[in-house]
Short mmCIF file of C-alpha atoms in Angstrom, two decimals:
data_model
loop_
_atom_site.label_atom_id
_atom_site.label_comp_id
_atom_site.label_asym_id
_atom_site.label_seq_id
_atom_site.Cartn_x
_atom_site.Cartn_y
_atom_site.Cartn_z
CA UNK A 1 10.08 10.24 0.35
CA UNK A 2 6.43 10.13 -0.53
CA UNK A 3 4.28 7.02 -0.37
CA UNK A 4 4.21 6.83 -4.18
CA UNK A 5 7.99 7.14 -4.39
CA UNK A 6 8.43 4.42 -1.77
CA UNK A 7 5.93 2.19 -3.53
CA UNK A 8 7.65 2.68 -6.88
CA UNK A 9 11.05 2.00 -5.32
CA UNK A 10 9.63 -1.07 -3.61
CA UNK A 11 8.23 -2.30 -6.90
CA UNK A 12 11.63 -1.94 -8.53
CA UNK A 13 13.54 -3.60 -5.70
CA UNK A 14 10.92 -6.13 -4.63
CA UNK A 15 11.11 -5.11 -0.99
CA UNK A 16 7.44 -4.60 -0.11
CA UNK A 17 5.59 -5.75 -3.18
CA UNK A 18 6.24 -9.08 -4.87
CA UNK A 19 5.51 -9.67 -8.52
CA UNK A 20 6.40 -12.28 -11.13
CA UNK A 21 10.00 -11.68 -12.12
CA UNK A 22 10.75 -10.09 -8.74
CA UNK A 23 14.48 -9.18 -8.69
CA UNK A 24 14.75 -10.54 -5.14
CA UNK A 25 14.56 -14.06 -6.59
CA UNK A 26 11.25 -14.96 -4.95
CA UNK A 27 8.82 -16.67 -7.27
CA UNK A 28 5.39 -15.28 -6.46
CA UNK A 29 3.15 -15.99 -9.42
CA UNK A 30 0.15 -14.36 -7.75
CA UNK A 31 1.91 -10.98 -7.56
CA UNK A 32 0.47 -10.15 -4.14
CA UNK A 33 1.78 -7.42 -1.89
CA UNK A 34 1.17 -5.36 1.20
CA UNK A 35 1.28 -1.57 1.08
CA UNK A 36 2.68 0.06 4.22
CA UNK A 37 2.97 3.71 5.17
CA UNK A 38 3.13 5.85 8.28
CA UNK A 39 -0.11 7.92 8.04
CA UNK A 40 -3.52 7.43 6.44
CA UNK A 41 -5.07 10.88 6.01
CA UNK A 42 -7.35 11.55 3.01
CA UNK A 43 -6.41 8.28 1.30
CA UNK A 44 -5.61 9.83 -2.07
CA UNK A 45 -1.93 8.95 -2.11
CA UNK A 46 -2.53 5.45 -0.80
CA UNK A 47 -5.22 4.87 -3.44
CA UNK A 48 -2.85 6.11 -6.17
CA UNK A 49 -0.17 3.70 -4.92
CA UNK A 50 -2.66 0.80 -4.94
CA UNK A 51 -3.70 1.72 -8.47
CA UNK A 52 -0.04 1.79 -9.54
CA UNK A 53 0.58 -1.66 -8.08
CA UNK A 54 -2.49 -3.06 -9.86
CA UNK A 55 -1.56 -1.35 -13.12
CA UNK A 56 1.80 -3.14 -12.96
CA UNK A 57 0.02 -6.48 -12.56
CA UNK A 58 0.15 -6.85 -8.79
CA UNK A 59 -2.59 -7.40 -6.25
CA UNK A 60 -2.88 -5.48 -2.99
CA UNK A 61 -3.56 -7.90 -0.16
CA UNK A 62 -3.66 -5.31 2.61
CA UNK A 63 -2.83 -1.66 3.33
CA UNK A 64 -1.12 -0.98 6.67
CA UNK A 65 -0.68 2.35 8.41
CA UNK A 66 0.92 3.33 11.66
CA UNK A 67 -1.54 6.21 12.24
CA UNK A 68 -5.00 6.82 10.81
CA UNK A 69 -6.57 10.29 11.04
CA UNK A 70 -10.23 9.23 11.10
CA UNK A 71 -11.98 12.55 10.50
CA UNK A 72 -10.29 12.81 7.08
CA UNK A 73 -12.05 9.55 6.06
CA UNK A 74 -9.15 8.12 4.05
CA UNK A 75 -10.40 4.61 4.74
CA UNK A 76 -13.48 5.40 2.62
CA UNK A 77 -11.30 5.79 -0.49
CA UNK A 78 -9.69 2.43 0.22
CA UNK A 79 -12.97 0.55 0.67
CA UNK A 80 -11.92 -2.11 -1.87
CA UNK A 81 -8.89 -3.06 0.23
CA UNK A 82 -8.31 -4.48 3.68
CA UNK A 83 -7.00 -1.56 5.75
CA UNK A 84 -5.33 -1.81 9.15
CA UNK A 85 -3.94 0.95 11.34
CA UNK A 86 -2.22 0.77 14.67
CA UNK A 87 -3.28 4.15 16.11
CA UNK A 88 -6.51 5.97 15.26
CA UNK A 89 -7.02 9.66 15.95
#
């Protein structure tokens, strides 16, 4: 699955992103969430996922990645978000 597909599925199931009316039963009026994915490359897909979350009324608190490929400068596209990555290449 792609990052956008996972984000959309998460939005629908309330697994990673929490919004008012979350089907998981949690009451999070702030609608905050954390986006997680395996690789940050150019940042385009991650930015699209963040935009989708915000369009649906949520707020991205942080974007997490297992691996960041630095020379592709994906972090630059996500400059409005807190970005963390475990491994940087």
